[in-house]
Amino acid sequence: MRQPEFLKKGDKIAMVAPSFGVTTEPYLTRYEASRKNLEKEGFVIEEGPCVHLEEGVAASASAQRRAEEVMNAFRGDASLVLSVGGGETMCEILPFLDFDEIASLPPKWFMGFSDNTNLCFPLATLAGTMSIYGPCGPQFYARPFRGPEKDSLSLLRGERHLEGYPKFTKTRSNPDHPLWRYRLTQEKIIEPHGYEAPVSGTLLGGCLDCLLGFCGTRFDAVKEWNDAHPEGTIWFLEACDLSPLGIRRGLFQLREAGWFENAKMFLIGRPLCRDAEIFGVNKRNAVLDILSPLGAPILLDVDLGHIAPSLPIKVGARAIVSLKEGNIVYDYAE
C-alpha cells in the first residue's frame, strides 16, 4: 500500500464535489467557515469547479464532470483531495475514473465520509493507495478543532495513535444556527464478541450502503485484495439508510461473495437505525447472526458512522486495534 506524504504547513488542499455540492444551509455557512479555519492552519485552499453546483442527479454535476474534477485534483499539486460532502450517487463516477493512472501518480491523500466510500474503498483495492475515511470539508467549521476534525488532521500529519470518544450525540445540527456545535450527551457502550486481545491487520471498509454497490461489479477487487493481504483484514462497517434487515441482507451478501474470507476483526459502527427492530431483527443480531460464524472478533457500536462523532480511519493502513477500558484504540504502523 502506498502512503502519501504527511501534511505540513503551506500544503494545498483541493476541494472537490464528487457527490453533493455545497449549495444549501447549513453547509454553505459551514463551508466558508471551514475554509477560513483550514487557511488559519496554514493550508492553501484550491476549489474545484463542481463545489458549488447542483446540476447533476442528486449530485453537484454530471458523473463525467465530477470524475474529471477528481482526476484533475489527483493530477495537480495538492497534498490532500478533500470532498465537500456525502450524498447519494457518487458511485456513478466510477466508470469515468482511471485508477491505473491514479496508481501511477505520486500518492496523495483523499478524505471523505459516507458516499465517499466510493473513492476511499477503490483507492485501496484498485490503486493501492491509502486514504482517510473521515470528515468532509464543511465539518471544520468550529475552532478549536475537536473530535473527528482534530483527529483527522492529526492522522494526516502523521499521528499513529488514536482513541475513541467518551460519549456520542443524537442531535447533530441546529437549523437556526449553522455553526452550532453538537454536544456529546449519550453514554457509549462498545459491545465485544470474541475479543480477547489486540488484533493486527489492514483496515478496509466504509459505509455498507455503498460497499454493496461494488459487490460483483468490475470494480470489485476484494478477492485480489484478500490474496495480496495474507496478514488479514480488519473490516470497519457502518450503515446509513439501511434498516436492520437491510444490514442483515447486506452482510450476508458480502459474506457469501467471499469478501470476509481473511477477516481478522469486524468494527461495527452506530447505524442510524440503532433503535429499530423489524420481525425481531435489530442492529445487534443483524450483525452477530451473519458474522459470528466466521470466528473473527466483533466490536459493536464503535465510534464510527452517521451518529457523531465518528473516529477517522486510515483506509488501507496496517494497525493494531484494541479495546482498552471500554474504548477503542488504533495504533498504526509506520
Tab-separated table of C-alpha atoms in Angstrom:
chain	number	residue	atom	x	y	z
A	1	MET	CA	0.000	0.000	0.000
A	2	ARG	CA	1.201	3.483	-0.870
A	3	GLN	CA	1.080	6.040	1.918
A	4	PRO	CA	1.099	9.687	0.787
A	5	GLU	CA	3.405	12.173	2.443
A	6	PHE	CA	2.023	13.659	5.620
A	7	LEU	CA	0.659	17.197	5.515
A	8	LYS	CA	2.684	20.217	6.543
A	9	LYS	CA	2.098	23.926	6.745
A	10	GLY	CA	1.806	25.513	3.307
A	11	ASP	CA	0.411	22.391	1.615
A	12	LYS	CA	-2.520	22.723	-0.755
A	13	ILE	CA	-5.955	21.199	-0.191
A	14	ALA	CA	-8.058	20.599	-3.313
A	15	MET	CA	-11.777	20.838	-2.514
A	16	VAL	CA	-13.893	18.596	-4.757
A	17	ALA	CA	-17.562	17.634	-5.001
A	18	PRO	CA	-17.730	14.005	-6.210
A	19	SER	CA	-21.187	13.652	-4.621
A	20	PHE	CA	-23.256	16.605	-3.323
A	21	GLY	CA	-22.074	20.152	-3.828
A	22	VAL	CA	-22.231	22.928	-1.252
A	23	THR	CA	-25.445	24.733	-2.155
A	24	THR	CA	-27.731	24.788	0.900
A	25	GLU	CA	-27.616	25.642	4.577
A	26	PRO	CA	-26.118	24.807	6.969
A	27	TYR	CA	-23.379	23.642	4.597
A	28	LEU	CA	-22.788	26.977	2.858
A	29	THR	CA	-22.065	28.761	6.116
A	30	ARG	CA	-20.075	25.813	7.442
A	31	TYR	CA	-18.025	25.527	4.268
A	32	GLU	CA	-16.961	29.167	4.308
A	33	ALA	CA	-16.070	28.964	7.993
A	34	SER	CA	-14.190	25.696	7.410
A	35	ARG	CA	-12.259	27.152	4.521
A	36	LYS	CA	-11.098	30.062	6.671
A	37	ASN	CA	-10.223	27.741	9.548
A	38	LEU	CA	-8.122	25.476	7.336
A	39	GLU	CA	-6.339	28.528	5.958
A	40	LYS	CA	-5.599	29.561	9.553
A	41	GLU	CA	-3.998	26.138	9.973
A	42	GLY	CA	-1.567	27.133	7.232
A	43	PHE	CA	-3.126	25.321	4.274
A	44	VAL	CA	-3.771	26.760	0.820
A	45	ILE	CA	-7.295	26.028	-0.436
A	46	GLU	CA	-7.996	25.278	-4.092
A	47	GLU	CA	-11.657	24.998	-5.064
A	48	GLY	CA	-12.789	22.638	-7.815
A	49	PRO	CA	-15.349	23.695	-10.432
A	50	CYS	CA	-18.129	21.474	-9.054
A	51	VAL	CA	-18.003	22.558	-5.424
A	52	HIS	CA	-20.959	24.953	-5.583
A	53	LEU	CA	-23.026	23.196	-8.250
A	54	GLU	CA	-26.290	21.224	-8.061
A	55	GLU	CA	-26.673	20.309	-11.722
A	56	GLY	CA	-26.460	16.516	-11.524
A	57	VAL	CA	-28.921	13.846	-10.462
A	58	ALA	CA	-28.720	14.138	-6.660
A	59	ALA	CA	-25.190	15.425	-7.238
A	60	SER	CA	-23.145	18.511	-7.930
A	61	ALA	CA	-22.763	17.808	-11.654
A	62	SER	CA	-22.813	15.032	-14.230
A	63	ALA	CA	-20.868	11.891	-13.371
A	64	GLN	CA	-18.328	12.675	-16.107
A	65	ARG	CA	-17.724	16.194	-14.862
A	66	ARG	CA	-17.392	15.103	-11.231
A	67	ALA	CA	-14.921	12.394	-12.227
A	68	GLU	CA	-12.913	14.903	-14.259
A	69	GLU	CA	-12.719	17.185	-11.227
A	70	VAL	CA	-11.419	14.307	-9.090
A	71	MET	CA	-8.872	13.169	-11.672
A	72	ASN	CA	-7.552	16.705	-12.143
A	73	ALA	CA	-7.168	17.051	-8.382
A	74	PHE	CA	-5.069	13.868	-8.278
A	75	ARG	CA	-3.000	15.129	-11.211
A	76	GLY	CA	-2.436	18.505	-9.559
A	77	ASP	CA	-0.113	19.688	-6.818
A	78	ALA	CA	-2.473	19.418	-3.843
A	79	SER	CA	-1.396	17.215	-0.938
A	80	LEU	CA	-4.986	16.449	0.117
A	81	VAL	CA	-8.077	15.986	-2.038
A	82	LEU	CA	-10.950	16.817	0.323
A	83	SER	CA	-14.562	16.039	-0.524
A	84	VAL	CA	-17.070	18.748	0.381
A	85	GLY	CA	-19.937	16.348	1.052
A	86	GLY	CA	-21.522	12.956	1.038
A	87	GLY	CA	-24.682	12.202	-0.881
A	88	GLU	CA	-26.355	9.564	-2.993
A	89	THR	CA	-24.905	8.955	-6.476
A	90	MET	CA	-21.134	9.123	-6.191
A	91	CYS	CA	-20.961	5.531	-7.435
A	92	GLU	CA	-21.801	6.820	-10.913
A	93	ILE	CA	-18.388	8.459	-11.292
A	94	LEU	CA	-16.570	5.116	-11.064
A	95	PRO	CA	-16.666	4.284	-14.814
A	96	PHE	CA	-15.022	7.634	-15.544
A	97	LEU	CA	-12.161	7.354	-13.056
A	98	ASP	CA	-8.789	5.966	-14.147
A	99	PHE	CA	-7.449	4.057	-11.155
A	100	ASP	CA	-4.437	2.854	-13.140
A	101	GLU	CA	-3.456	6.470	-13.711
A	102	ILE	CA	-4.045	7.329	-10.051
A	103	ALA	CA	-1.796	4.406	-9.104
A	104	SER	CA	0.913	5.731	-11.415
A	105	LEU	CA	0.831	9.259	-9.980
A	106	PRO	CA	2.632	10.290	-6.793
A	107	PRO	CA	0.261	9.286	-3.980
A	108	LYS	CA	-1.833	11.936	-2.281
A	109	TRP	CA	-4.438	11.809	0.425
A	110	PHE	CA	-8.156	11.723	-0.203
A	111	MET	CA	-10.587	12.273	2.644
A	112	GLY	CA	-14.362	11.998	2.798
A	113	PHE	CA	-17.211	10.259	4.556
A	114	SER	CA	-20.359	8.254	3.776
A	115	ASP	CA	-20.905	8.324	-0.021
A	116	ASN	CA	-17.162	8.940	-0.320
A	117	THR	CA	-16.729	5.239	0.391
A	118	ASN	CA	-16.990	5.140	-3.404
A	119	LEU	CA	-13.489	6.595	-3.602
A	120	CYS	CA	-11.840	5.576	-0.322
A	121	PHE	CA	-12.568	1.894	-0.964
A	122	PRO	CA	-11.317	1.571	-4.583
A	123	LEU	CA	-8.311	3.770	-3.863
A	124	ALA	CA	-7.191	0.927	-1.602
A	125	THR	CA	-8.368	-2.072	-3.628
A	126	LEU	CA	-7.720	-0.777	-7.167
A	127	ALA	CA	-4.999	1.886	-6.797
A	128	GLY	CA	-3.143	0.561	-3.758
A	129	THR	CA	-3.290	3.973	-2.086
A	130	MET	CA	-4.267	4.899	1.462
A	131	SER	CA	-6.980	7.428	2.224
A	132	ILE	CA	-8.875	8.738	5.244
A	133	TYR	CA	-12.486	7.779	5.884
A	134	GLY	CA	-13.204	10.949	7.794
A	135	PRO	CA	-14.887	14.350	7.872
A	136	CYS	CA	-15.805	16.258	4.737
A	137	GLY	CA	-14.717	19.847	4.142
A	138	PRO	CA	-17.611	21.724	5.787
A	139	GLN	CA	-17.112	19.863	9.066
A	140	PHE	CA	-14.106	22.013	10.018
A	141	TYR	CA	-16.327	24.998	10.823
A	142	ALA	CA	-15.538	25.401	14.527
A	143	ARG	CA	-12.243	26.116	16.241
A	144	PRO	CA	-10.518	24.907	18.224
A	145	PHE	CA	-10.892	21.651	16.332
A	146	ARG	CA	-12.065	18.705	18.375
A	147	GLY	CA	-13.114	15.104	17.835
A	148	PRO	CA	-13.034	13.877	14.213
A	149	GLU	CA	-11.745	17.180	12.833
A	150	LYS	CA	-8.813	17.303	15.241
A	151	ASP	CA	-8.070	13.596	14.855
A	152	SER	CA	-8.264	13.570	11.060
A	153	LEU	CA	-5.728	16.388	10.822
A	154	SER	CA	-3.559	14.522	13.304
A	155	LEU	CA	-3.673	11.419	11.096
A	156	LEU	CA	-2.850	13.482	8.030
A	157	ARG	CA	0.110	14.967	9.871
A	158	GLY	CA	1.484	11.578	10.895
A	159	GLU	CA	-0.146	10.689	14.218
A	160	ARG	CA	-0.136	6.921	14.794
A	161	HIS	CA	-2.248	6.577	17.958
A	162	LEU	CA	-5.961	7.451	18.146
A	163	GLU	CA	-8.594	6.667	20.742
A	164	GLY	CA	-12.378	6.785	20.659
A	165	TYR	CA	-14.604	9.365	22.314
A	166	PRO	CA	-16.289	9.219	25.731
A	167	LYS	CA	-19.877	9.748	24.519
A	168	PHE	CA	-21.944	10.315	21.372
A	169	THR	CA	-24.739	12.637	20.280
A	170	LYS	CA	-28.281	12.295	18.989
A	171	THR	CA	-28.504	15.891	17.756
A	172	ARG	CA	-26.041	16.782	15.017
A	173	SER	CA	-27.248	20.235	13.886
A	174	ASN	CA	-29.407	23.224	14.755
A	175	PRO	CA	-31.197	24.603	11.648
A	176	ASP	CA	-31.320	28.103	13.137
A	177	HIS	CA	-27.619	28.177	13.948
A	178	PRO	CA	-25.409	26.621	11.218
A	179	LEU	CA	-22.263	26.952	13.325
A	180	TRP	CA	-23.795	25.302	16.395
A	181	ARG	CA	-21.618	22.518	17.799
A	182	TYR	CA	-23.192	19.200	18.680
A	183	ARG	CA	-22.939	18.022	22.267
A	184	LEU	CA	-21.909	14.592	23.479
A	185	THR	CA	-24.767	13.508	25.720
A	186	GLN	CA	-25.276	9.766	25.185
A	187	GLU	CA	-23.381	7.085	27.063
A	188	LYS	CA	-21.229	4.910	24.810
A	189	ILE	CA	-21.008	1.179	25.364
A	190	ILE	CA	-18.859	-0.869	22.975
A	191	GLU	CA	-20.001	-4.485	22.987
A	192	PRO	CA	-17.237	-7.025	22.316
A	193	HIS	CA	-17.865	-10.517	20.925
A	194	GLY	CA	-14.997	-12.987	20.719
A	195	TYR	CA	-12.475	-10.285	21.538
A	196	GLU	CA	-9.630	-11.446	23.770
A	197	ALA	CA	-6.568	-9.443	22.762
A	198	PRO	CA	-5.472	-6.654	20.378
A	199	VAL	CA	-5.823	-7.559	16.704
A	200	SER	CA	-3.362	-6.703	13.942
A	201	GLY	CA	-4.398	-6.353	10.304
A	202	THR	CA	-5.066	-3.951	7.446
A	203	LEU	CA	-8.082	-1.643	7.650
A	204	LEU	CA	-10.702	-1.723	4.914
A	205	GLY	CA	-14.387	-0.823	4.768
A	206	GLY	CA	-16.745	2.127	4.824
A	207	CYS	CA	-20.465	2.695	4.516
A	208	LEU	CA	-22.236	-0.628	3.934
A	209	ASP	CA	-24.874	1.059	1.766
A	210	CYS	CA	-22.110	1.970	-0.706
A	211	LEU	CA	-19.992	-1.175	-0.399
A	212	LEU	CA	-22.900	-3.299	-1.618
A	213	GLY	CA	-22.761	-1.406	-4.896
A	214	PHE	CA	-19.246	-2.739	-5.556
A	215	CYS	CA	-20.036	-6.392	-4.969
A	216	GLY	CA	-19.953	-8.366	-8.205
A	217	THR	CA	-19.162	-5.401	-10.451
A	218	ARG	CA	-15.970	-4.768	-12.434
A	219	PHE	CA	-14.896	-2.508	-9.542
A	220	ASP	CA	-14.982	-5.408	-7.088
A	221	ALA	CA	-11.357	-6.367	-6.437
A	222	VAL	CA	-11.780	-7.806	-2.950
A	223	LYS	CA	-10.655	-11.298	-3.997
A	224	GLU	CA	-7.418	-9.790	-5.286
A	225	TRP	CA	-7.179	-7.713	-2.115
A	226	ASN	CA	-7.520	-10.817	0.054
A	227	ASP	CA	-4.871	-12.630	-1.971
A	228	ALA	CA	-2.496	-9.678	-1.596
A	229	HIS	CA	-3.066	-9.260	2.147
A	230	PRO	CA	-2.317	-12.523	3.934
A	231	GLU	CA	-1.936	-10.553	7.173
A	232	GLY	CA	-5.728	-10.303	7.214
A	233	THR	CA	-8.259	-7.509	7.030
A	234	ILE	CA	-9.820	-5.537	9.844
A	235	TRP	CA	-13.212	-4.624	8.375
A	236	PHE	CA	-14.843	-1.382	9.545
A	237	LEU	CA	-18.505	-1.114	8.593
A	238	GLU	CA	-21.299	1.352	9.261
A	239	ALA	CA	-24.769	1.879	7.788
A	240	CYS	CA	-26.750	4.958	6.818
A	241	ASP	CA	-30.129	4.264	5.173
A	242	LEU	CA	-30.216	0.510	5.703
A	243	SER	CA	-32.766	-0.968	8.085
A	244	PRO	CA	-31.755	-3.811	10.426
A	245	LEU	CA	-32.992	-6.261	7.797
A	246	GLY	CA	-31.049	-4.379	5.144
A	247	ILE	CA	-27.896	-4.670	7.232
A	248	ARG	CA	-28.509	-8.386	7.691
A	249	ARG	CA	-29.070	-8.969	3.962
A	250	GLY	CA	-26.073	-6.815	3.038
A	251	LEU	CA	-23.659	-8.615	5.348
A	252	PHE	CA	-24.981	-11.964	4.110
A	253	GLN	CA	-24.333	-10.891	0.518
A	254	LEU	CA	-20.751	-9.811	1.200
A	255	ARG	CA	-20.055	-12.892	3.279
A	256	GLU	CA	-21.307	-15.229	0.541
A	257	ALA	CA	-19.370	-13.265	-2.097
A	258	GLY	CA	-16.181	-14.189	-0.219
A	259	TRP	CA	-15.323	-10.684	0.949
A	260	PHE	CA	-14.666	-11.749	4.531
A	261	GLU	CA	-12.533	-14.824	3.830
A	262	ASN	CA	-9.468	-13.438	5.616
A	263	ALA	CA	-11.249	-11.182	8.111
A	264	LYS	CA	-9.261	-10.682	11.300
A	265	MET	CA	-11.804	-8.442	13.035
A	266	PHE	CA	-15.048	-6.525	12.462
A	267	LEU	CA	-15.573	-2.987	13.727
A	268	ILE	CA	-19.279	-2.134	13.517
A	269	GLY	CA	-20.360	1.487	13.882
A	270	ARG	CA	-23.535	3.059	15.200
A	271	PRO	CA	-26.189	2.774	12.454
A	272	LEU	CA	-28.902	5.386	12.025
A	273	CYS	CA	-31.425	2.581	12.610
A	274	ARG	CA	-29.860	1.802	16.008
A	275	ASP	CA	-33.240	1.840	17.820
A	276	ALA	CA	-35.258	-0.014	15.158
A	277	GLU	CA	-36.457	-3.614	15.202
A	278	ILE	CA	-38.229	-5.432	12.357
A	279	PHE	CA	-39.513	-9.004	12.715
A	280	GLY	CA	-37.237	-9.398	15.705
A	281	VAL	CA	-34.162	-8.217	13.778
A	282	ASN	CA	-32.250	-5.323	15.332
A	283	LYS	CA	-28.861	-3.690	14.841
A	284	ARG	CA	-27.265	-6.235	17.133
A	285	ASN	CA	-28.474	-9.614	15.898
A	286	ALA	CA	-28.417	-8.403	12.276
A	287	VAL	CA	-24.632	-8.361	12.620
A	288	LEU	CA	-23.969	-11.208	15.023
A	289	ASP	CA	-26.131	-13.797	13.269
A	290	ILE	CA	-24.255	-13.272	9.992
A	291	LEU	CA	-20.689	-12.522	11.089
A	292	SER	CA	-20.233	-14.621	14.249
A	293	PRO	CA	-19.910	-17.919	12.313
A	294	LEU	CA	-16.738	-16.533	10.715
A	295	GLY	CA	-14.950	-16.701	14.066
A	296	ALA	CA	-13.361	-13.244	13.944
A	297	PRO	CA	-13.801	-10.926	16.942
A	298	ILE	CA	-16.525	-8.289	16.609
A	299	LEU	CA	-16.824	-4.912	18.309
A	300	LEU	CA	-20.331	-3.412	18.157
A	301	ASP	CA	-21.198	0.283	18.478
A	302	VAL	CA	-17.698	1.642	17.994
A	303	ASP	CA	-17.087	5.332	17.252
A	304	LEU	CA	-17.927	5.065	13.580
A	305	GLY	CA	-20.839	6.086	11.413
A	306	HIS	CA	-23.571	8.636	10.895
A	307	ILE	CA	-24.241	9.133	14.599
A	308	ALA	CA	-21.490	11.533	15.628
A	309	PRO	CA	-18.702	11.564	16.494
A	310	SER	CA	-17.049	9.151	14.058
A	311	LEU	CA	-13.363	8.459	14.565
A	312	PRO	CA	-11.458	8.896	11.263
A	313	ILE	CA	-9.862	5.733	9.902
A	314	LYS	CA	-6.828	5.351	7.651
A	315	VAL	CA	-8.080	3.062	4.894
A	316	GLY	CA	-5.517	0.545	3.668
A	317	ALA	CA	-3.192	1.041	6.619
A	318	ARG	CA	-1.877	-1.652	8.903
A	319	ALA	CA	-2.901	-1.157	12.503
A	320	ILE	CA	-3.319	-2.816	15.846
A	321	VAL	CA	-6.869	-2.348	17.149
A	322	SER	CA	-7.614	-2.874	20.814
A	323	LEU	CA	-10.332	-2.342	23.376
A	324	LYS	CA	-8.969	-0.661	26.490
A	325	GLU	CA	-11.207	0.215	29.417
A	326	GLY	CA	-14.244	0.162	27.144
A	327	ASN	CA	-12.725	2.406	24.489
A	328	ILE	CA	-11.446	1.581	21.004
A	329	VAL	CA	-7.793	2.309	20.283
A	330	TYR	CA	-5.961	2.356	16.936
A	331	ASP	CA	-2.178	2.104	16.750
A	332	TYR	CA	-0.988	2.492	13.180
A	333	ALA	CA	2.195	1.018	11.785
A	334	GLU	CA	4.857	3.382	10.496
